[in-house]
Coordinates of C-alpha atoms in Angstrom, one line a residue:
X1 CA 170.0 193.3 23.8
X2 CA 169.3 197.0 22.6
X3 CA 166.8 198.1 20.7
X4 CA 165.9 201.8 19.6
X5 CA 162.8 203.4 21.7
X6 CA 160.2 205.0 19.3
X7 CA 160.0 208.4 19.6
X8 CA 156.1 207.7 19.8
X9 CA 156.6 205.4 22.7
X10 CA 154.5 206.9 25.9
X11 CA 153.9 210.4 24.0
X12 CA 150.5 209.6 23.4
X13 CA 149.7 213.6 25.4
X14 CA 147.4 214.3 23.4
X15 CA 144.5 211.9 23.7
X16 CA 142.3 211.4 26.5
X17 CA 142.6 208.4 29.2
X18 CA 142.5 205.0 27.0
X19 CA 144.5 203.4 24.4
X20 CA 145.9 205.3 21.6
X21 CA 144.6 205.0 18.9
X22 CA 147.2 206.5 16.2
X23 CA 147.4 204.8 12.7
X24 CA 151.4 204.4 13.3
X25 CA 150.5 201.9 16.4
X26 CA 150.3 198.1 16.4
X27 CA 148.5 196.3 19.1
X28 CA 149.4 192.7 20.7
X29 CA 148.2 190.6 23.5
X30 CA 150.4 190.2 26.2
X31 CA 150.7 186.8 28.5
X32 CA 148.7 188.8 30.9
X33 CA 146.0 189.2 28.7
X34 CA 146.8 193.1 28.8
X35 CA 146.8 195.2 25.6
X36 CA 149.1 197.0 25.0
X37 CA 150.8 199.0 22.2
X38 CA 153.9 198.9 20.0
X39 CA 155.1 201.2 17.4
X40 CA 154.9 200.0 14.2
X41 CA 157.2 202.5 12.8
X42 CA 161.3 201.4 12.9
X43 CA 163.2 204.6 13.3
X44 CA 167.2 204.1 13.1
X45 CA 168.7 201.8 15.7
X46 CA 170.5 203.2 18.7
X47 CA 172.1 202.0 21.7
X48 CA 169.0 202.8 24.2
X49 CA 166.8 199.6 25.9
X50 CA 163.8 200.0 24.5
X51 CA 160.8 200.4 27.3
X52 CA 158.0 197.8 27.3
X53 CA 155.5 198.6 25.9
X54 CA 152.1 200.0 28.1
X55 CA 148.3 200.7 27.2
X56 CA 147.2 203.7 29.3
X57 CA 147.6 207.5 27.4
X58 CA 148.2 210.6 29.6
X59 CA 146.0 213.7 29.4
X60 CA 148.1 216.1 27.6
X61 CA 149.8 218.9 29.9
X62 CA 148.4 222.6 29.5
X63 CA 149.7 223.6 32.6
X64 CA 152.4 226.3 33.9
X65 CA 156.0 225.6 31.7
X66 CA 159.1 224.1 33.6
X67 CA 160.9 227.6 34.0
X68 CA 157.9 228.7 35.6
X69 CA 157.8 226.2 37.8
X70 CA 161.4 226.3 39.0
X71 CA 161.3 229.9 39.5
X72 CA 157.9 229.5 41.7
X73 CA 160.0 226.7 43.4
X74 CA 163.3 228.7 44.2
X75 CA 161.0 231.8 45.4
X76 CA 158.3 230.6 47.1
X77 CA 158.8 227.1 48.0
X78 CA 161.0 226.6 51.2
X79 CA 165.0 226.5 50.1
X80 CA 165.1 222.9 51.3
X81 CA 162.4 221.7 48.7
X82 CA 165.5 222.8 45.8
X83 CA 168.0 221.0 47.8
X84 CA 165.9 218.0 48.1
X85 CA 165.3 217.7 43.9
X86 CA 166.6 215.1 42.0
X87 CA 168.9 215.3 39.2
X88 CA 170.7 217.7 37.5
X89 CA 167.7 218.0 35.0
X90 CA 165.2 217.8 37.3
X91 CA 161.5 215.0 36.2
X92 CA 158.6 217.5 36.0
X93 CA 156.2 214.5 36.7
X94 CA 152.9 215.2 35.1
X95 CA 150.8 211.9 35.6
X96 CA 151.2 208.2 36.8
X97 CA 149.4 205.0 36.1
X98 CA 150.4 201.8 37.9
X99 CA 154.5 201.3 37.7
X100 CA 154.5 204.2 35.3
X101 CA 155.2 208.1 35.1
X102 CA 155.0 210.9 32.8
X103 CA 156.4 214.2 32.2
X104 CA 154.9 217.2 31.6
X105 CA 156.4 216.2 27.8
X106 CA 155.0 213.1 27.8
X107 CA 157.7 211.0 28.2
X108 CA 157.3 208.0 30.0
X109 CA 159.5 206.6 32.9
X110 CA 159.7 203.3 34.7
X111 CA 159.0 204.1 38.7
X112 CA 161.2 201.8 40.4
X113 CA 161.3 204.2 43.6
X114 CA 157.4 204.8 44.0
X115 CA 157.5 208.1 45.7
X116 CA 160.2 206.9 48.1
X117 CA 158.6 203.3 48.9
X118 CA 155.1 204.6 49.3
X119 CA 153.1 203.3 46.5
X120 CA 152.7 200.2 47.2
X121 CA 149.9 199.0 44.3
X122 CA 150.2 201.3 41.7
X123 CA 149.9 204.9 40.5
X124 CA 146.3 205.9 40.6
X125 CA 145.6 202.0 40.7
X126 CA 142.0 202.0 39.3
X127 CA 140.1 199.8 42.6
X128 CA 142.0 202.5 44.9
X129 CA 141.0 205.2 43.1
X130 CA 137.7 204.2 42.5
X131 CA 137.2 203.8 46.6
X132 CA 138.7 207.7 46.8
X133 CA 135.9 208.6 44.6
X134 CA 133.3 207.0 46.1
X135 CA 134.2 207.9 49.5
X136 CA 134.7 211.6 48.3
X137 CA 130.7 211.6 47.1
X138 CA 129.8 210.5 50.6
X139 CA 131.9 212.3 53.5
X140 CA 135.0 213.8 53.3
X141 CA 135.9 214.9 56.6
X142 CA 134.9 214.5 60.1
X143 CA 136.6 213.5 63.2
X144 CA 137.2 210.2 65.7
X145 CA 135.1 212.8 68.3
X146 CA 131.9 211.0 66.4
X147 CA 131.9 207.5 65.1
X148 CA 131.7 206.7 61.6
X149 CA 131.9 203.2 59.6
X150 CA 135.3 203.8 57.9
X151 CA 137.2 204.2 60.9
X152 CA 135.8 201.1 62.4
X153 CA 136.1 199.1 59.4
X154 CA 139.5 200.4 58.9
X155 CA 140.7 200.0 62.1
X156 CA 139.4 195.8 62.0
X157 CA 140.6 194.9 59.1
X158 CA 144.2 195.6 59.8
X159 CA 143.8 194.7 62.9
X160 CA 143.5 190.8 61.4
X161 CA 146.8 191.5 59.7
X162 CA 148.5 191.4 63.0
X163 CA 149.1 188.4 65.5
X164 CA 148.0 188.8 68.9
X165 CA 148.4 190.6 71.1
X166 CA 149.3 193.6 68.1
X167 CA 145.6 194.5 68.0
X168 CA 144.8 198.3 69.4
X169 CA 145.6 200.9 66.9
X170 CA 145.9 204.6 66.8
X171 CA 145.6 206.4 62.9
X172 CA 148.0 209.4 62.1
X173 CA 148.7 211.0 58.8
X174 CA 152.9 210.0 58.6
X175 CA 155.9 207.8 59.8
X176 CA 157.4 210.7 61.5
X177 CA 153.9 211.1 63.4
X178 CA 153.9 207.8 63.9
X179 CA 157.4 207.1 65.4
X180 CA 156.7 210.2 67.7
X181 CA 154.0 208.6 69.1
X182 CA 155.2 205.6 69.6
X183 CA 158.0 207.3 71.8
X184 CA 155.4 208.8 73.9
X185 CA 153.6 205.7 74.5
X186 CA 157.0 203.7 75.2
X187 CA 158.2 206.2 77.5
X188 CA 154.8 206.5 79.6
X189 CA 154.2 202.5 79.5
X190 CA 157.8 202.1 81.0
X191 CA 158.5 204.9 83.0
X192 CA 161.8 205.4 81.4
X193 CA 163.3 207.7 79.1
X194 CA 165.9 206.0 77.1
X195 CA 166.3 204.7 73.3
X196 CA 168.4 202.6 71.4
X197 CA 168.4 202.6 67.5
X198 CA 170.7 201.3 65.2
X199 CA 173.5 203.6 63.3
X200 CA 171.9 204.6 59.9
X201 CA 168.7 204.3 60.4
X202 CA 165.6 207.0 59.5
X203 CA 162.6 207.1 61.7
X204 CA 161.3 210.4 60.9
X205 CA 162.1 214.6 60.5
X206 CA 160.1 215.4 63.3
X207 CA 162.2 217.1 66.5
X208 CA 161.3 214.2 68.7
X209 CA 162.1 211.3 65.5
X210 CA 165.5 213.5 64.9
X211 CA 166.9 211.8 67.7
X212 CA 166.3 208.6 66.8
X213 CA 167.8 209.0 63.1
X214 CA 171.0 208.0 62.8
X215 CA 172.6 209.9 59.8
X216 CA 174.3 213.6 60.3
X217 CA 172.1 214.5 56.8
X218 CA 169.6 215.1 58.8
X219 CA 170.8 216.2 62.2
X220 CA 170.5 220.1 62.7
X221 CA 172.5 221.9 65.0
X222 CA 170.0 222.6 68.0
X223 CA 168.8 220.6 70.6
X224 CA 166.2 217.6 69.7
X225 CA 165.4 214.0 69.9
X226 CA 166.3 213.8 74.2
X227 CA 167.8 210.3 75.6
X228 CA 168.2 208.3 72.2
X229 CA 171.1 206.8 71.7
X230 CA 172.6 204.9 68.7
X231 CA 174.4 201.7 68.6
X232 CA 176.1 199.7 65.5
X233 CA 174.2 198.5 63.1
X234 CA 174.8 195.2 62.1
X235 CA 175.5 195.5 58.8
X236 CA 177.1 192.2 57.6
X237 CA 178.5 193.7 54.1
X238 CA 179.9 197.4 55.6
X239 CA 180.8 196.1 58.8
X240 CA 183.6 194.2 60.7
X241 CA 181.5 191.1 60.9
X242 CA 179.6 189.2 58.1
X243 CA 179.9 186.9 55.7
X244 CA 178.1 184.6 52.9
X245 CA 175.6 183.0 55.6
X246 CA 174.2 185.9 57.5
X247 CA 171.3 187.4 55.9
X248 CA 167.5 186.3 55.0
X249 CA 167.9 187.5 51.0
X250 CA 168.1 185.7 47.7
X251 CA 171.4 187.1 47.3
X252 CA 174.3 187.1 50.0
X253 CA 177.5 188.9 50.4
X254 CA 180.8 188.1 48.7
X255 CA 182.6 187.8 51.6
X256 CA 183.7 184.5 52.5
X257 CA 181.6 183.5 55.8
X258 CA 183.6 180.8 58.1
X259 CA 180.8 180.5 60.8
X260 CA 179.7 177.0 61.3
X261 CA 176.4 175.7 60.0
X262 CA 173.8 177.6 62.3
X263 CA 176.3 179.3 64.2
X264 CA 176.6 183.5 63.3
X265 CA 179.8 184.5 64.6
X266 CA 178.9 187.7 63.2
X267 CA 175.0 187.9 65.1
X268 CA 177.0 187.0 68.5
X269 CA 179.5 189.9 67.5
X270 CA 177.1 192.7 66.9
X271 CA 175.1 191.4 69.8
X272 CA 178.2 191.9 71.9
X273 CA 178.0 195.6 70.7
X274 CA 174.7 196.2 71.9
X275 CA 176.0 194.6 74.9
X276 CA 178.9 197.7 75.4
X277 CA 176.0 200.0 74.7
X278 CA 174.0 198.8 77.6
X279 CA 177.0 199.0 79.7
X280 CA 177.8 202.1 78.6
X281 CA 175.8 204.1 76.8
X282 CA 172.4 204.1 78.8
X283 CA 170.6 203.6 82.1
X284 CA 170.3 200.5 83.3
X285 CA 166.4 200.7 82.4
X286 CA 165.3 201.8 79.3
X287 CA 162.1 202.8 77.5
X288 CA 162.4 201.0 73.7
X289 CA 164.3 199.9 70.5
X290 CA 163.3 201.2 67.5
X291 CA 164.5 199.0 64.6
X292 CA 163.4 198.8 60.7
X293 CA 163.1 195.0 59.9
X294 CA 165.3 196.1 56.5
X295 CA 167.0 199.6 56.5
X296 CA 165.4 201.8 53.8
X297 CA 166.5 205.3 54.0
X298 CA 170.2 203.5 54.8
X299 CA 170.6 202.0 52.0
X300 CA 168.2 198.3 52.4
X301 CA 170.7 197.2 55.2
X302 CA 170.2 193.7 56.3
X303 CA 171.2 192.2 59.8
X304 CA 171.8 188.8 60.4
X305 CA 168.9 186.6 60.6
X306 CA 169.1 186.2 64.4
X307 CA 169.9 189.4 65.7
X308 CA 166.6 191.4 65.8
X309 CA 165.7 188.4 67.7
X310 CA 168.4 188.6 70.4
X311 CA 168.0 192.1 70.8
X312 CA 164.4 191.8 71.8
X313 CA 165.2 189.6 74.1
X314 CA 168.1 192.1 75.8
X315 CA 165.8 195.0 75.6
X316 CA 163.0 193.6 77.3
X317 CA 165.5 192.1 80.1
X318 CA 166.1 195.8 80.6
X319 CA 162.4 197.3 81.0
X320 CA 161.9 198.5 77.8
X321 CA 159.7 197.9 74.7
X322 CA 160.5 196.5 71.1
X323 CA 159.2 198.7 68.0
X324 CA 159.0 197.8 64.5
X325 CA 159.5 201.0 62.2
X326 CA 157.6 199.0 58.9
X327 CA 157.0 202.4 57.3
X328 CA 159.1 200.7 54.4
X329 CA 159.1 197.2 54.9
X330 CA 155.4 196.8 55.7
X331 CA 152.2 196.1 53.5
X332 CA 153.7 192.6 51.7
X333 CA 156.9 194.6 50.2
X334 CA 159.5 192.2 51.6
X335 CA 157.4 189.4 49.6
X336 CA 158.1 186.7 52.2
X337 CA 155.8 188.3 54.9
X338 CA 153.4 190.9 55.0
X339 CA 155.3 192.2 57.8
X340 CA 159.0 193.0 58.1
X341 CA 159.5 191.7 61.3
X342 CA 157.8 188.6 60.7
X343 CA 160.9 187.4 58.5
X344 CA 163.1 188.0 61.6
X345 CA 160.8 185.4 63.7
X346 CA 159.8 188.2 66.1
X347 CA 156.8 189.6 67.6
X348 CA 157.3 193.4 68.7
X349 CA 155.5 195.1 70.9
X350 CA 154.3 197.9 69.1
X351 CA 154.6 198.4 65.0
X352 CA 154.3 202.2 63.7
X353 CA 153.7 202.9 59.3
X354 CA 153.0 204.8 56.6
X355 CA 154.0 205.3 52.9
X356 CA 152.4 202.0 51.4
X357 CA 149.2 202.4 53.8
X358 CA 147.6 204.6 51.9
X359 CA 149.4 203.7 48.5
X360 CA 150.6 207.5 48.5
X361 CA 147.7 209.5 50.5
X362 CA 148.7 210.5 54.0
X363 CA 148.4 207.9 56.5
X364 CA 150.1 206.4 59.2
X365 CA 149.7 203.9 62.2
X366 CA 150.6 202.5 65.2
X367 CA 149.6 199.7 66.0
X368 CA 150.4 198.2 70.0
X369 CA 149.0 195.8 72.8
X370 CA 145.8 196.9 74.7
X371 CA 148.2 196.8 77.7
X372 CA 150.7 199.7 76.0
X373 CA 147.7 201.3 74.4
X374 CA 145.9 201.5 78.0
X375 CA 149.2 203.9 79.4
X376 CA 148.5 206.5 77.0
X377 CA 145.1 207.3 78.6
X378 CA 147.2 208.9 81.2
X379 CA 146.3 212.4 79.1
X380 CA 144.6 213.1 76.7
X381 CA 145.9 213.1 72.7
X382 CA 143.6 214.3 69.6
X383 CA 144.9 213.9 66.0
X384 CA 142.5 215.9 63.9
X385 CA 143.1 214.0 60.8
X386 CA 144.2 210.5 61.8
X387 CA 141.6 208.1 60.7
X388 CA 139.8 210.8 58.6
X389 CA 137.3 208.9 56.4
X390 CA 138.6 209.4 52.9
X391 CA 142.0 208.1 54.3
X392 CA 140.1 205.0 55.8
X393 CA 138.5 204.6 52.9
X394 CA 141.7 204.6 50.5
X395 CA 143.6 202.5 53.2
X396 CA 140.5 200.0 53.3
X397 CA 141.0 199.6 49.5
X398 CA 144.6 198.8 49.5
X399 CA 144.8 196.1 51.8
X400 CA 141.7 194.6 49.4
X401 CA 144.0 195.3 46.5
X402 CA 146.9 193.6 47.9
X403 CA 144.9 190.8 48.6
X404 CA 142.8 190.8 45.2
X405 CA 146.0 191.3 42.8
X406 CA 148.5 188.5 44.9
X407 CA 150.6 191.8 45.5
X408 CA 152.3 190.2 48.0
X409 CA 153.5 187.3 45.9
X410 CA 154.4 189.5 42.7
X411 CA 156.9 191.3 45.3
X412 CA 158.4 188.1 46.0
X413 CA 158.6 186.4 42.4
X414 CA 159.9 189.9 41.0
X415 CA 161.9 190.7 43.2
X416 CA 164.0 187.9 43.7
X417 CA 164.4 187.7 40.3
X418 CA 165.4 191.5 39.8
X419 CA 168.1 190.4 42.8
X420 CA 169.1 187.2 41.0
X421 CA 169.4 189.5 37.8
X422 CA 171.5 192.2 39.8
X423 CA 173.5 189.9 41.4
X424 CA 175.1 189.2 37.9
X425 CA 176.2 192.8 37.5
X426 CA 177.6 192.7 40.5
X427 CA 179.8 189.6 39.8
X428 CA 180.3 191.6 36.4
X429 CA 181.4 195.1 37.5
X430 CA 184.3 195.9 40.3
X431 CA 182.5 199.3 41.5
X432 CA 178.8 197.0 42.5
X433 CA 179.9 195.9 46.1
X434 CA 176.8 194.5 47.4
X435 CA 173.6 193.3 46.3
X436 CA 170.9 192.3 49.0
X437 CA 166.9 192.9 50.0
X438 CA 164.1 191.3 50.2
X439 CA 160.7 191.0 47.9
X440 CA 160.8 194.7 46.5
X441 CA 162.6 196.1 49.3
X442 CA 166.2 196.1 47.4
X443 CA 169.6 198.1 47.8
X444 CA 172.7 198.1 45.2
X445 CA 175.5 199.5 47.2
X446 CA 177.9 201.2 44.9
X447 CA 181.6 201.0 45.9
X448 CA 185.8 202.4 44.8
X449 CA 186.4 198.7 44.6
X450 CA 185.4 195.4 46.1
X451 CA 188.5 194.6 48.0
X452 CA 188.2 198.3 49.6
X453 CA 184.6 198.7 50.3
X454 CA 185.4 202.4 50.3
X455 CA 182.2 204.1 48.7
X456 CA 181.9 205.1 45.3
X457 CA 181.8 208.9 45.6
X458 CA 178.9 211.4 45.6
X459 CA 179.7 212.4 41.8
X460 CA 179.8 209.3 40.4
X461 CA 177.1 208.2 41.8
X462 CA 175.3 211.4 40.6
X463 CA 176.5 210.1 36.8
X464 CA 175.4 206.8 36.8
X465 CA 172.0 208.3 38.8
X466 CA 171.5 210.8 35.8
X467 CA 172.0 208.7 33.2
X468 CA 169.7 205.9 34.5
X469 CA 167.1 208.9 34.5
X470 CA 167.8 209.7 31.1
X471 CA 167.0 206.1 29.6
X472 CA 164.0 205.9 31.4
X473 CA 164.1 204.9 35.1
X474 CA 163.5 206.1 37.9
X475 CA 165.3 204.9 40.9
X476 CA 166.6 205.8 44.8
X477 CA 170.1 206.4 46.3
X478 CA 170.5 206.6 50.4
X479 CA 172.5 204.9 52.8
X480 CA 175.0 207.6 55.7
X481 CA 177.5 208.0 52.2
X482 CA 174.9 208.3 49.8
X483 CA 176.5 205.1 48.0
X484 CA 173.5 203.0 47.9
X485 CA 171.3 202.7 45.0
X486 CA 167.7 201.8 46.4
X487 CA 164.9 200.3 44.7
X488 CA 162.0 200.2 46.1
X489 CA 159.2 200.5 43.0
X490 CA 155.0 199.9 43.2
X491 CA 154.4 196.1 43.9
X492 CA 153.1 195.6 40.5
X493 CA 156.0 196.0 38.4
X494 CA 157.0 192.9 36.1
X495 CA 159.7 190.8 34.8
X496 CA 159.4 193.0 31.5
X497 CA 160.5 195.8 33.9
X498 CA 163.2 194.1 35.6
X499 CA 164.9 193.4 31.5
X500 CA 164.2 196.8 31.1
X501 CA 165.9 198.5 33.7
X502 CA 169.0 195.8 33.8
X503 CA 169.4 196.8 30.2
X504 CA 169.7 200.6 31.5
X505 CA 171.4 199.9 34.7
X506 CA 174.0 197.5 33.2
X507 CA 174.6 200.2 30.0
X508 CA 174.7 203.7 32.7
X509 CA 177.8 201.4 34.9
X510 CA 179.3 200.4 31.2
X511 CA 179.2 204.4 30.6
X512 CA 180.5 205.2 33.6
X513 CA 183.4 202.5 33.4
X514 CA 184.1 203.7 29.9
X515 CA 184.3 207.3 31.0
X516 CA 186.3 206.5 34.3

């Protein structure tokens, strides 16, 4: 159902933090005992969802106008920070609360990407924010050189998150630091040199992390990222193997799965791949796997349920270690687990993140075995920022706010319903190929046609992309063709939201198909 969106709706810019208070406004309860605002005045109907509704009012903007700010940006900002900008019309994002954004206009957007999977409670979620502040009275800076509560405190309380023996941990300040670290320390625990990851994935940007990513975006044309090598991913919608069975998600593939019950023809297949990369890829010892429990940057790929598990097993037969990249999957996101890897039945050896840490502030971890963690006194290694106190102290808050607002369980309920819901438009529509993802951790793979599987191409994507934008949402694409729609918003979004943005989702295809 369509409804028209008030032109009032979310432009409250001009009053201070609070509700609005203008006479046109109508106030109701919600079922979460929330107050919020509706518009009491009915302008003409049109053909535009209409946005929940939401009781927090912007500051109005005062700042530098748009053109200035794109000329600034093409001038002085590095020429990769215009090639990196969404949309046609670009979002000059002024202020966020919770799953919500604003423009410099005041118009209001739903965040279903969360600054690339990173917050994980909420824009300026009041408990986090409230620790920032308090922390920011008291000690902003120092160094692990001394030792200061916040660090400690930090450091044991995700610590409990982990099961043994996952308990020594080393603070940086991103995934890409992270991942590079945990190279280092793979490399001088084993004595090796060697790599695997999986075709499509994204560990990082740095020269080392490079070579682990598997997608030519990225790639530059000099020398990086020594002895990593890539193997198939097993990706049981995009690849030879897969079928109805494979995957741990609410919602499966539509192709027809002939495996016997408990039997993954598809696993042993892409196991069998690895397999050929052993034999002839790599040495016959090898330092570590790197694998994301859930693809992000790829496009949410999912493997089947036993193959993480199988892999572990053949890497450490061959001398190396077993890495978790939970930079995206980590922090409750997947719904079922607080970690990734634990819906895969697996324990790694060493687990790097980021993004959802710090719900947004720069931080990143690695957390190994005492073991691991003992080879990397063979020099000596200073991060000047990792574990500074403010980020301790923001970090510390999160995993209390995860805990505090069942986070974890609100990625699972909404999730699986936004999946059930999506699933539908994918049974509705020819160009939705695949559906699949866990908790809040969700990819919509865009395809020519469902018997093809040929990728929808890069401008049509861009259309549907735009006009999503311009009804209100925000949302992700990745995956190596750029065909994947990925949704990956602040765990504190709601079933309201999901009706929302199927409403705009299921219209921008409609448009498309229309215009097609």
């Amino acid at each position: 159902m369509y409804k028209a969106i008030s032109s009032l709706s979310g432009r409250c810019a001009a009053l201070t933090r609070g509700s609005c208070s203008m006479p046109c406004l109508a106030y109701f309860h919600r079922a979460s005992g929330a107050l919020c605002q509706k518009s009491a005045f009915k302008p003409p109907s049109t053909d535009v969802p209409e946005m929940p509704p939401c009781n927090f009012s912007p500051e109005k903007y005062t700042g530098m106008s748009k053109d200035r700010m794109i000329e600034i940006r093409r001038q002085n900002c590095n020429p990769m920070t215009m090639k990196v900008t969404y949309y046609k019309k670009p979002v000059f994002i002024h202020q966020g609360y919770m799953q919500w954004l604003w423009d410099v206009d005041g118009r209001r957007y739903l965040d279903l990407f969360a600054g690339v999977a990173t917050v994980s409670v909420g824009h300026c979620h009041p408990k986090v924010t409230a620790a920032a502040e308090q922390q920011l009275k008291k000690l902003w800076h120092t160094t692990s050189i001394y030792v200061y509560p916040t660090l400690h405190e930090y450091c044991e309380k995700l610590a409990s998150h982990f099961p043994d023996p996952l308990k020594v941990i080393y603070l940086t300040n991103s995934g890409s630091e992270s991942n590079d670290l945990a190279i280092l320390m793979a490399r001088l625990h084993t004595g090796n040199n060697d790599i695997i990851t999986l075709r499509g994935s994204y560990h990082g940007g740095s020269p080392q992390t490079i070579g682990l990513t598997s997608n030519a975006a990225y790639k530059y044309p000099v020398a990086s990222g020594f002895d990593s090598t890539n193997t198939m991913c097993p990706d049981v919608f995009r690849g030879p193997w897969g079928g109805s069975h494979c995957r741990d998600s609410p919602v499966q593939t539509i192709r027809e799965c002939t495996c016997a019950q408990g039997h993954c023809m598809a696993n042993e297949q892409y196991i069998a791949q690895l397999k050929e990369t052993f034999a002839t890829s790599v040495p016959n010892r090898i330092a570590a796997f790197f694998g994301e429990p859930i693809q992000g940057v790829g496009g949410a790929v999912q493997y089947p349920k036993n193959y993480l598990k199988d892999a572990y097993k053949l890497v450490r037969e061959r001398g190396g270690i077993c890495v978790a990249d939970e930079v995206q999957t980590g922090f409750g996101r997947t719904g079922s687990h607080f970690w990734g890897f634990q819906g895969h039945d697996v324990i790694p050896d060493m687990v790097t993140m980021a993004k959802g840490i710090g719900n947004g502030f720069p931080m990143g971890a690695v957390v190994t075995t005492p073991e691991i963690a003992a080879s990397f006194a063979k020099g000596l290694h200073f991060n000047t920022f990792g574990g500074n106190p403010l980020a301790c102290a923001v970090a510390s808050s999160v995993l209390d706010t995860i805990r505090e607002d069942d986070t974890q369980q609100n990625s699972l309920r909404v999730g699986t319903y936004l999946m059930t819901e999506l699933a539908k438009l994918r049974d509705k529509y020819e160009i939705i190929g695949d559906v699949r993802g866990k908790g809040l951790q969700i990819g919509v793979e865009m395809v020519r046609d469902k018997a093809s599987r040929d990728p929808l191409p890069p401008e049509a994507m861009a259309e549907i992309f735009e006009d999503v934008k311009d009804m209100g949402v925000l949302i992700g694409k990745g995956a190596i063709y750029g065909q994947t729609f990925r949704i990956k918003p602040p765990m504190c979004i709601t079933k309201e939201d999901v009706d929302f943005f199927m409403a705009v989702f299921d219209k921008s295809v409609r448009n498309y198909m229309e215009r097609r």
